[in-house]
Amino acid sequence: FEGRFRRILSCRDVFELCPHLHGVFRVAKTKGIPINFHMLFEDLWFWGEEVKIRWAAEYWKGET
C-alpha cells in the first residue's frame, strides 16, 4: 500500500489523483478503515502541498 500512497502524493493535481482513489477505497473497505468523505472532498478541492504534507504525516504516524 505504501507504493500506492507514494504515487498519490506525487500527483500534481486532482485530475491526476482521482484515478488512484478507487484502489484506495477498495483497500480501505477490505481493512475496515472508514473514509471521511466530507474531509476527502475538501482535501481534493484544495489539493496541494499542504494537503499532501498532512496526509503523509497522518499516514506515517499510523505506521509507527
PDB file of C-alpha atoms in Angstrom:
ATOM      1  CA  PHE A   1       0.000   0.000   0.000  1.00  0.00           C
ATOM      2  CA  GLU A   2       2.913   2.352   0.636  1.00  0.00           C
ATOM      3  CA  GLY A   3       3.831   2.380  -3.053  1.00  0.00           C
ATOM      4  CA  ARG A   4       0.257   3.305  -3.965  1.00  0.00           C
ATOM      5  CA  PHE A   5       0.268   6.029  -1.320  1.00  0.00           C
ATOM      6  CA  ARG A   6       3.542   7.479  -2.620  1.00  0.00           C
ATOM      7  CA  ARG A   7       2.049   7.589  -6.129  1.00  0.00           C
ATOM      8  CA  ILE A   8      -0.921   9.529  -4.756  1.00  0.00           C
ATOM      9  CA  LEU A   9       1.359  12.041  -3.060  1.00  0.00           C
ATOM     10  CA  SER A  10       3.270  12.537  -6.308  1.00  0.00           C
ATOM     11  CA  CYS A  11       0.121  13.615  -8.186  1.00  0.00           C
ATOM     12  CA  ARG A  12       0.384  17.240  -9.262  1.00  0.00           C
ATOM     13  CA  ASP A  13      -3.345  17.915  -9.390  1.00  0.00           C
ATOM     14  CA  VAL A  14      -6.691  16.374  -8.507  1.00  0.00           C
ATOM     15  CA  PHE A  15      -7.250  15.185 -12.084  1.00  0.00           C
ATOM     16  CA  GLU A  16      -4.087  13.110 -11.883  1.00  0.00           C
ATOM     17  CA  LEU A  17      -5.043  11.893  -8.402  1.00  0.00           C
ATOM     18  CA  CYS A  18      -8.636  10.750  -8.959  1.00  0.00           C
ATOM     19  CA  PRO A  19      -7.902   7.578 -10.956  1.00  0.00           C
ATOM     20  CA  HIS A  20      -5.890   6.272  -7.986  1.00  0.00           C
ATOM     21  CA  LEU A  21      -8.678   6.721  -5.444  1.00  0.00           C
ATOM     22  CA  HIS A  22     -10.732   3.675  -6.440  1.00  0.00           C
ATOM     23  CA  GLY A  23      -7.917   1.353  -5.372  1.00  0.00           C
ATOM     24  CA  VAL A  24      -7.535   3.194  -2.080  1.00  0.00           C
ATOM     25  CA  PHE A  25     -11.277   2.935  -1.423  1.00  0.00           C
ATOM     26  CA  ARG A  26     -11.161  -0.800  -2.131  1.00  0.00           C
ATOM     27  CA  VAL A  27      -8.237  -1.389   0.245  1.00  0.00           C
ATOM     28  CA  ALA A  28      -9.837   0.748   2.966  1.00  0.00           C
ATOM     29  CA  LYS A  29     -13.068  -1.218   2.692  1.00  0.00           C
ATOM     30  CA  THR A  30     -11.342  -4.606   2.959  1.00  0.00           C
ATOM     31  CA  LYS A  31      -9.392  -3.408   6.011  1.00  0.00           C
ATOM     32  CA  GLY A  32     -12.432  -1.832   7.653  1.00  0.00           C
ATOM     33  CA  ILE A  33     -10.921   1.660   7.528  1.00  0.00           C
ATOM     34  CA  PRO A  34     -13.625   4.336   7.444  1.00  0.00           C
ATOM     35  CA  ILE A  35     -13.359   7.194   4.940  1.00  0.00           C
ATOM     36  CA  ASN A  36     -14.439  10.693   5.885  1.00  0.00           C
ATOM     37  CA  PHE A  37     -15.871  11.698   2.521  1.00  0.00           C
ATOM     38  CA  HIS A  38     -16.574  15.262   3.635  1.00  0.00           C
ATOM     39  CA  MET A  39     -12.917  15.792   4.530  1.00  0.00           C
ATOM     40  CA  LEU A  40     -11.815  13.959   1.385  1.00  0.00           C
ATOM     41  CA  PHE A  41     -13.890  16.357  -0.730  1.00  0.00           C
ATOM     42  CA  GLU A  42     -12.261  19.347   0.972  1.00  0.00           C
ATOM     43  CA  ASP A  43      -8.784  17.848   0.543  1.00  0.00           C
ATOM     44  CA  LEU A  44      -9.414  17.190  -3.146  1.00  0.00           C
ATOM     45  CA  TRP A  45     -10.768  20.705  -3.607  1.00  0.00           C
ATOM     46  CA  PHE A  46      -7.619  22.202  -2.072  1.00  0.00           C
ATOM     47  CA  TRP A  47      -5.166  19.534  -3.324  1.00  0.00           C
ATOM     48  CA  GLY A  48      -1.619  20.820  -2.982  1.00  0.00           C
ATOM     49  CA  GLU A  49       1.486  20.672  -0.847  1.00  0.00           C
ATOM     50  CA  GLU A  50      -0.259  21.417   2.461  1.00  0.00           C
ATOM     51  CA  VAL A  51      -2.752  18.583   1.991  1.00  0.00           C
ATOM     52  CA  LYS A  52      -0.005  16.208   0.861  1.00  0.00           C
ATOM     53  CA  ILE A  53       2.097  17.030   3.937  1.00  0.00           C
ATOM     54  CA  ARG A  54      -0.876  16.473   6.249  1.00  0.00           C
ATOM     55  CA  TRP A  55      -1.738  13.160   4.560  1.00  0.00           C
ATOM     56  CA  ALA A  56       1.879  11.993   4.776  1.00  0.00           C
ATOM     57  CA  ALA A  57       2.139  12.951   8.450  1.00  0.00           C
ATOM     58  CA  GLU A  58      -1.091  11.081   9.237  1.00  0.00           C
ATOM     59  CA  TYR A  59      -0.078   8.043   7.198  1.00  0.00           C
ATOM     60  CA  TRP A  60       3.375   7.604   8.676  1.00  0.00           C
ATOM     61  CA  LYS A  61       2.146   8.443  12.186  1.00  0.00           C
ATOM     62  CA  GLY A  62      -0.100   5.395  11.906  1.00  0.00           C
ATOM     63  CA  GLU A  63       2.798   3.228  10.754  1.00  0.00           C
ATOM     64  CA  THR A  64       4.791   3.627  13.966  1.00  0.00           C
TER      65      THR A  64
END
